[in-house]
Short mmCIF file of C-alpha atoms and ligand atoms in Angstrom, two decimals:
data_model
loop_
_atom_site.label_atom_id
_atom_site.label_comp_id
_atom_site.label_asym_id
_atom_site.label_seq_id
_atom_site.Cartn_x
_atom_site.Cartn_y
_atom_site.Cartn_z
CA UNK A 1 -24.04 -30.72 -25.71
CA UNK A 2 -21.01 -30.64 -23.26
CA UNK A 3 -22.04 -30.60 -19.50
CA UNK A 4 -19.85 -29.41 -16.65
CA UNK A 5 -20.56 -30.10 -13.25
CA UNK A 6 -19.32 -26.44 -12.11
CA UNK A 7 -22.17 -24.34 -10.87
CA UNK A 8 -21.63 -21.48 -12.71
CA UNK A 9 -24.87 -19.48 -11.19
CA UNK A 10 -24.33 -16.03 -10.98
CA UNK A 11 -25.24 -15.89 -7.14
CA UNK A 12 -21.95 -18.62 -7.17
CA UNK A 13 -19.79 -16.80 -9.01
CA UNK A 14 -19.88 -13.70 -7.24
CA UNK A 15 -18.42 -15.17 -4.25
CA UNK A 16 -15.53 -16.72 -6.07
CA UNK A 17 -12.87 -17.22 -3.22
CA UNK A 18 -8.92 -17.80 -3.42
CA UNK A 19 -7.47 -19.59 -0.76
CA UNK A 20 -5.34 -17.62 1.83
CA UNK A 21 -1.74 -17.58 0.09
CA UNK A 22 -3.25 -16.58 -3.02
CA UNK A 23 -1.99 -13.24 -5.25
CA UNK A 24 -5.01 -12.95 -7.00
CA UNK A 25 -3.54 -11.94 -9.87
CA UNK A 26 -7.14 -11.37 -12.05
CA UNK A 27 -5.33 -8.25 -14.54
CA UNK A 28 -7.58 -5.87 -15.03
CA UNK A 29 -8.57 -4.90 -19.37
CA UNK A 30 -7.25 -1.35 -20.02
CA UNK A 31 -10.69 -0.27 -20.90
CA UNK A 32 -12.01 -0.35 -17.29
CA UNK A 33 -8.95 1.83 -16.23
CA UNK A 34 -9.81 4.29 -19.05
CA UNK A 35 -13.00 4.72 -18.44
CA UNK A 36 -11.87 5.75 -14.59
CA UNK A 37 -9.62 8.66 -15.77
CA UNK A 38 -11.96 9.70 -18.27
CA UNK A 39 -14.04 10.27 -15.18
CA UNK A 40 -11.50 11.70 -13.05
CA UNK A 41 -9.83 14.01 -16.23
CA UNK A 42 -13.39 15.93 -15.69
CA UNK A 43 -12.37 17.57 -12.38
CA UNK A 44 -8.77 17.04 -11.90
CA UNK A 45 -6.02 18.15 -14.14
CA UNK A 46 -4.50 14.73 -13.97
CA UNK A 47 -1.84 15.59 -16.86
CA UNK A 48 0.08 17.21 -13.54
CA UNK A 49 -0.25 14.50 -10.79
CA UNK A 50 1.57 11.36 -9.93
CA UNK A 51 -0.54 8.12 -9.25
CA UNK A 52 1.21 4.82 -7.73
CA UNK A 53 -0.53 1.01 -8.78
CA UNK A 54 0.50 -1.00 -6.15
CA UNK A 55 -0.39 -4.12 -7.03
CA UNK A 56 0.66 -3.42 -10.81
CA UNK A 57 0.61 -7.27 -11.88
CA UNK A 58 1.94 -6.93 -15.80
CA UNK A 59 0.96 -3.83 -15.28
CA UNK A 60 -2.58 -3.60 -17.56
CA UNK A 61 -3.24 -0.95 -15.53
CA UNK A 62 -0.30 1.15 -14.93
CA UNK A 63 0.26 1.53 -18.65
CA UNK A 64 -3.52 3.21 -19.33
CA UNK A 65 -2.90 5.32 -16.54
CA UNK A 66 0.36 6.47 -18.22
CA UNK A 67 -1.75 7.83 -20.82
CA UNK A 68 -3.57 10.16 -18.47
CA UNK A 69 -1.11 11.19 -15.84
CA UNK A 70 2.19 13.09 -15.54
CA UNK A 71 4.14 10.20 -13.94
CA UNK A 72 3.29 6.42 -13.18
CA UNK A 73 4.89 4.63 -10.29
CA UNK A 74 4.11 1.09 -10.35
CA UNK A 75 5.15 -1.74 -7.76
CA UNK A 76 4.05 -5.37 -6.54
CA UNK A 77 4.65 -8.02 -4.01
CA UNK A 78 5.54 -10.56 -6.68
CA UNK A 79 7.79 -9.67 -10.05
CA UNK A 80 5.72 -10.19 -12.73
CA UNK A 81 8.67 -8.42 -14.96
CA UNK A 82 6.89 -4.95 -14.30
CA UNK A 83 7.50 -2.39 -12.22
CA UNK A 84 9.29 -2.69 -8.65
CA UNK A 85 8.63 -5.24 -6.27
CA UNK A 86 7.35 -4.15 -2.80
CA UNK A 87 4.64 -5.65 -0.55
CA UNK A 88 1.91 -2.01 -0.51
CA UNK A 89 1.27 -3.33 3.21
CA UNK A 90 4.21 -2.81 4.71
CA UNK A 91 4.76 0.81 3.26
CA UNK A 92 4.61 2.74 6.68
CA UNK A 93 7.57 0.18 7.90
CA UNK A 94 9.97 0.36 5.44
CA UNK A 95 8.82 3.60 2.88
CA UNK A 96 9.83 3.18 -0.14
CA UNK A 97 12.74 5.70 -1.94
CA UNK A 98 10.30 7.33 -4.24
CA UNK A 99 8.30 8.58 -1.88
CA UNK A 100 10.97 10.27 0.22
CA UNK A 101 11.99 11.46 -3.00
CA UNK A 102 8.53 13.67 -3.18
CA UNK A 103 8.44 16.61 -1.48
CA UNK A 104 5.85 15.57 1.20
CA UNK A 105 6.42 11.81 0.78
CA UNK A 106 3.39 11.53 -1.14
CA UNK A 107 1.66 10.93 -4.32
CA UNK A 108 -1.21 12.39 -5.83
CA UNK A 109 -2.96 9.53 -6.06
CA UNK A 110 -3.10 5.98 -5.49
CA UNK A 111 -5.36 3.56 -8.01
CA UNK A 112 -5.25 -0.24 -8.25
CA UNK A 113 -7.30 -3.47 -7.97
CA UNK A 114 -6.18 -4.90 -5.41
CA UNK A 115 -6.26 -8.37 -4.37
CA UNK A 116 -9.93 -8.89 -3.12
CA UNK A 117 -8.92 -10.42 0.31
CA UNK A 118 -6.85 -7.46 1.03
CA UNK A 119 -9.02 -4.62 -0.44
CA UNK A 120 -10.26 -3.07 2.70
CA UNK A 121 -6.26 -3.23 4.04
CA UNK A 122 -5.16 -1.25 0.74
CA UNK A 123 -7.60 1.46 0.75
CA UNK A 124 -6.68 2.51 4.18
CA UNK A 125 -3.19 2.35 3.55
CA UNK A 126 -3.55 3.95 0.58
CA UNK A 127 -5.10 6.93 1.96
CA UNK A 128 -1.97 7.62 4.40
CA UNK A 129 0.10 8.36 0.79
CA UNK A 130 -1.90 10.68 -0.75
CA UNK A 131 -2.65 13.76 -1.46
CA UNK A 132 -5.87 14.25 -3.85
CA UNK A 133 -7.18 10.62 -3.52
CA UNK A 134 -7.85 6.46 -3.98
CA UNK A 135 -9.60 4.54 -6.19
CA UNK A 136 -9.76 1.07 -5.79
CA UNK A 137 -11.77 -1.71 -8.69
CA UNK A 138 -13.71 -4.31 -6.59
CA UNK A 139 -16.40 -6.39 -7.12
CA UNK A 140 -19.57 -4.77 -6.19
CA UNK A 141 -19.73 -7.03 -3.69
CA UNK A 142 -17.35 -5.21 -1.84
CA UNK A 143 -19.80 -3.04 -0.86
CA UNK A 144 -21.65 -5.44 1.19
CA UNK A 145 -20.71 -6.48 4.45
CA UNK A 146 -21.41 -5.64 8.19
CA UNK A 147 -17.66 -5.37 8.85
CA UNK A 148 -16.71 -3.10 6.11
CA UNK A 149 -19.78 -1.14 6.74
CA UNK A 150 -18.87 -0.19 10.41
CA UNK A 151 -15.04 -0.24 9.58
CA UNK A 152 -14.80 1.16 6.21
CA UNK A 153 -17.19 3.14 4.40
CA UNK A 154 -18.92 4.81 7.74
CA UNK A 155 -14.80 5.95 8.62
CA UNK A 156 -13.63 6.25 5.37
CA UNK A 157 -16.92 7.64 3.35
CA UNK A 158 -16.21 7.10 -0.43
CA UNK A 159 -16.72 10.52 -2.92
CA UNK A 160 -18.63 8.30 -5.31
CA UNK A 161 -18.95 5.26 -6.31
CA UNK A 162 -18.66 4.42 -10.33
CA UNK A 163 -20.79 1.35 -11.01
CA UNK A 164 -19.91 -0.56 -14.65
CA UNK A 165 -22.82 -0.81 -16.85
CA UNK A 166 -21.19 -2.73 -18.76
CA UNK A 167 -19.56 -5.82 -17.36
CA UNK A 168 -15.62 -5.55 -17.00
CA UNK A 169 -14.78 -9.64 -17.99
CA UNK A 170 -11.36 -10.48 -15.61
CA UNK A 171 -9.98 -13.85 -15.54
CA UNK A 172 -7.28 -15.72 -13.21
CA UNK A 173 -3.79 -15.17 -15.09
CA UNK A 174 -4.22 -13.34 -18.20
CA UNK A 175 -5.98 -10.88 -20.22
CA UNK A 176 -8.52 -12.43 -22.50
CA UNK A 177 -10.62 -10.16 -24.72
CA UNK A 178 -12.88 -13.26 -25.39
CA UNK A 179 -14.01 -13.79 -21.69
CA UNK A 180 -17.26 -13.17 -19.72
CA UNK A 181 -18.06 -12.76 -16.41
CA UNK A 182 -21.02 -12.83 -14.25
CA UNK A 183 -19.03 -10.94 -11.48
CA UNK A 184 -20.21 -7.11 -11.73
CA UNK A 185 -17.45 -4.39 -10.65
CA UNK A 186 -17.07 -0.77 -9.59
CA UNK A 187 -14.63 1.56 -8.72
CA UNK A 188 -14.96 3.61 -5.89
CA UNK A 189 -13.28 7.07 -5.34
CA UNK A 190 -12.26 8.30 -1.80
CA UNK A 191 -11.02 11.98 -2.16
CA UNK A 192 -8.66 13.67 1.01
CA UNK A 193 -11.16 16.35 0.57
CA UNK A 194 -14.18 14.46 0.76
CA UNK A 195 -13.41 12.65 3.53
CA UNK A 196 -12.11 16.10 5.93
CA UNK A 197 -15.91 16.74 5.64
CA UNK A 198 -16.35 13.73 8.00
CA UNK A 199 -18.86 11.06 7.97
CA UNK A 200 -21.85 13.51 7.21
CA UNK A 201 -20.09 13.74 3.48
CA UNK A 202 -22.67 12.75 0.93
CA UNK A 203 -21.45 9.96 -1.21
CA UNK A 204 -22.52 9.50 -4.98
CA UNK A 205 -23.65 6.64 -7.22
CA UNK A 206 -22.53 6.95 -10.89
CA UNK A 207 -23.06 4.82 -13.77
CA UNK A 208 -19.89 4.18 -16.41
CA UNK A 209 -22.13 4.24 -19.46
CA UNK A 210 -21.09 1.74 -21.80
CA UNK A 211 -17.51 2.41 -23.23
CA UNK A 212 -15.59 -0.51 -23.95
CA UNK A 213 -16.65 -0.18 -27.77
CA UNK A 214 -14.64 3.22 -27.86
CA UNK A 215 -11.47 2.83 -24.64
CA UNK A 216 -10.84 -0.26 -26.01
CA UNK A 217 -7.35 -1.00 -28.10
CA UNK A 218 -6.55 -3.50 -30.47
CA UNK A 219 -3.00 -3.54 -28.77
CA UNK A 220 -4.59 -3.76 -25.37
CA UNK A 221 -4.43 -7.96 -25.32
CA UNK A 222 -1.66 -10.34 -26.30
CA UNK A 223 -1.80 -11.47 -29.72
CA UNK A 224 -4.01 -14.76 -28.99
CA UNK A 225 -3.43 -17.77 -31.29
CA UNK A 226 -7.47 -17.99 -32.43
CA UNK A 227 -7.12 -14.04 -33.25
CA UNK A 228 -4.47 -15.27 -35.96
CA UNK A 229 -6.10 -15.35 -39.88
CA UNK A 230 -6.40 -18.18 -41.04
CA UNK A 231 -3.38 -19.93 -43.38
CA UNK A 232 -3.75 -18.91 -46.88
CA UNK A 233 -3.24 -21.75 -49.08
CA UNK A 234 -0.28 -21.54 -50.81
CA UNK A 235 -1.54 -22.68 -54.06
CA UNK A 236 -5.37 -22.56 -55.30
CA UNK A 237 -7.57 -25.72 -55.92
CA UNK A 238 -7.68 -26.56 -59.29
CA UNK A 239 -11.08 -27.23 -60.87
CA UNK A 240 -12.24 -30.55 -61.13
C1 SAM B 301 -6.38 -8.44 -8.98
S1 SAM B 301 -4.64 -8.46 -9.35
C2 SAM B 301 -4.49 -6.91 -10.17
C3 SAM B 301 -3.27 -6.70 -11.00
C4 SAM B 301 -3.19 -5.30 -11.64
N1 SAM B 301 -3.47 -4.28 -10.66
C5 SAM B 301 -4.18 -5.16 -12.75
O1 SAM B 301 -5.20 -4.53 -12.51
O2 SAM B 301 -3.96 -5.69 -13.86
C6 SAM B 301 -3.96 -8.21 -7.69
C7 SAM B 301 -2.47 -8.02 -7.62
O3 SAM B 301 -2.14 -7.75 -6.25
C8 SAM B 301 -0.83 -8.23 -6.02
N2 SAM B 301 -0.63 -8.28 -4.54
C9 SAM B 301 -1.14 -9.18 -3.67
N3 SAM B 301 -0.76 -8.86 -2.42
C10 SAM B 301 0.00 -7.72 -2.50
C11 SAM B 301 0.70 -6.91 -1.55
N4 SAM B 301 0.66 -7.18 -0.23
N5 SAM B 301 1.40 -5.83 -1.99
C12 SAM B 301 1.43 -5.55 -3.33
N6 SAM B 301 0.81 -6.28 -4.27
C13 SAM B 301 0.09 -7.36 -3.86
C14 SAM B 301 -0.82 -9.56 -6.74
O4 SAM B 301 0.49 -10.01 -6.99
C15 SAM B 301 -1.60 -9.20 -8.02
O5 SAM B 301 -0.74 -8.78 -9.03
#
C-alpha cells in the first residue's frame, strides 16, 4: 500500500495555511454557489439585482451567479482571463467606473470566496458597496477566533449563517469533480438590514441539505483526461 508522510488528519487539514504572498486561488464548484442563491431566490427577487465577485478567479462562481441575477460584475487582483482586474481592497481609493456608473455607486450585492487570509478585510469592505447584502464562503473555521469575534461578528452580526452538510471539495488551482476534502465550509450572509438592527440582531444557523446530486452540471468541470471513454478498438479480436 502507498504511504505518504503528509499528515492528512482532519484537525491538520483544517488549518491549511498559504504563505503571505499567496492568491489563494482554491475555485470554488458551481454547486456550492447554487445552492447559495437557491437560498437567497427565497426572499429576494434576485432576477432584478446586481451582485459583484471580487475575487472572480476563472470565474466558477460568477458564471452560476449569472444564472440567478440580473447582471454579474466580476473582477480580481490577478487576470486569470476573466473578468476585470482590480485589487477589491483598494476600492474606496481608486472606485472603480462601474460603480460610479450606478446610481448610488453601489451594487446590490457583493458574494465571493475570498482569499482566506483576507476574509475578514473583504467582508467589511464589502459592506461599504452594497445595498441588500454580503455573502462570503469560508471555512467554518472562520468562525472561530478571539479577534474576529470582538472585531467582526459582534460589529458586523451575520443574518445567518448556511452551514454545508455536505462537504464542498476545493483544491489549489483547479476544479476537480474527483476531489475530497476534510475542510468543512459555510457561507455566511450579512444583510444592510440586519445589521441597522445593531448588535442585539439575532443571527441564524441553517443547514444546506444535501444538493450537489441535483445543482450540479456535467459542464460545470473541464473535460478531465480520466473522464474520457475509453479507445474503442478499431477492429474486434478474432476468435482463437
Ligand atoms: C479562494 S480563490 C476564489 C476564486 C473564485 N472566487 C471562486 O470561487 O472560484 C480567491 C481569489 O482571490 C483573489 N484575490 C486575492 N487577493 C485579492 C485582492 N486583494 N483583490 C481581489 N482579488 C483577490 C485571488 O486571485 C483568487 O482568485
Amino acid at each position: 500500500m502507498a504511504r505518504t508522510s503528509q499528515n492528512r488528519s482532519p484537525a491538520v487539514m483544517q488549518q491549511r495555511s498559504e504563505p503571505d504572498d499567496s492568491l489563494d486561488f482554491f475555485p470554488t464548484p458551481p454547486w456550492g454557489t447554487r445552492a447559495l442563491c437557491e437560498y437567497l431566490a427565497r426572499q429576494w427577487n434576485l432576477e432584478n439585482q446586481t451582485v459583484w465577485e471580487p475575487a472572480c478567479g476563472e470565474g466558477d462562481m460568477a458564471q452560476p451567479l449569472e444564472e440567478f441575477f440580473k447582471a454579474v460584475i466580476a473582477s480580481d487582483v490577478f487576470d486569470y482571463g476573466f473578468g476585470m482586474v482590480f485589487d477589491f481592497l483598494l476600492t474606496q481609493m481608486l472606485k472603480p467606473e462601474f460603480l460610479n456608473e450606478q446610481p448610488d455607486g453601489m451594487v446590490d450585492w457583493v458574494i465571493s470566496n475570498p482569499p482566506f487570509r483576507l476574509a475578514e478585510d473583504f467582508v467589511k469592505e464589502a459592506l461599504e458597496h452594497v445595498r441588500v447584502g454580503v455573502a462570503m464562503l469560508v471555512r467554518s473555521a472562520f468562525l472561530e477566533s478571539i479577534d474576529r469575534h470582538e472585531d467582526l461578528f459582534m460589529k458586523y452580526r451575520p443574518y445567518v449563517i448556511l452551514q454545508f452538510s455536505e462537504r464542498l471539495p476545493m483544491v489549489k488551482g483547479r476544479l476537480d469533480k474527483k476531489a475530497s476534502t476534510a475542510t468543512a465550509y459555510s457561507w455566511i450572509v450579512w444583510t444592510k438590514r440586519g445589521l441597522s438592527e445593531g448588535s442585539n440582531s439575532r443571527c441564524e444557523l441553517e443547514w444546506i441539505p444535501p444538493c450537489r446530486r441535483t445543482l450540479e452540471r456535467p459542464d460545470d468541470y473541464p473535460a478531465h483526461p480520466d473522464d474520457a471513454p475509453p479507445p474503442m478498438p478499431l477492429f474486434e479480436k478474432e476468435a482463437d
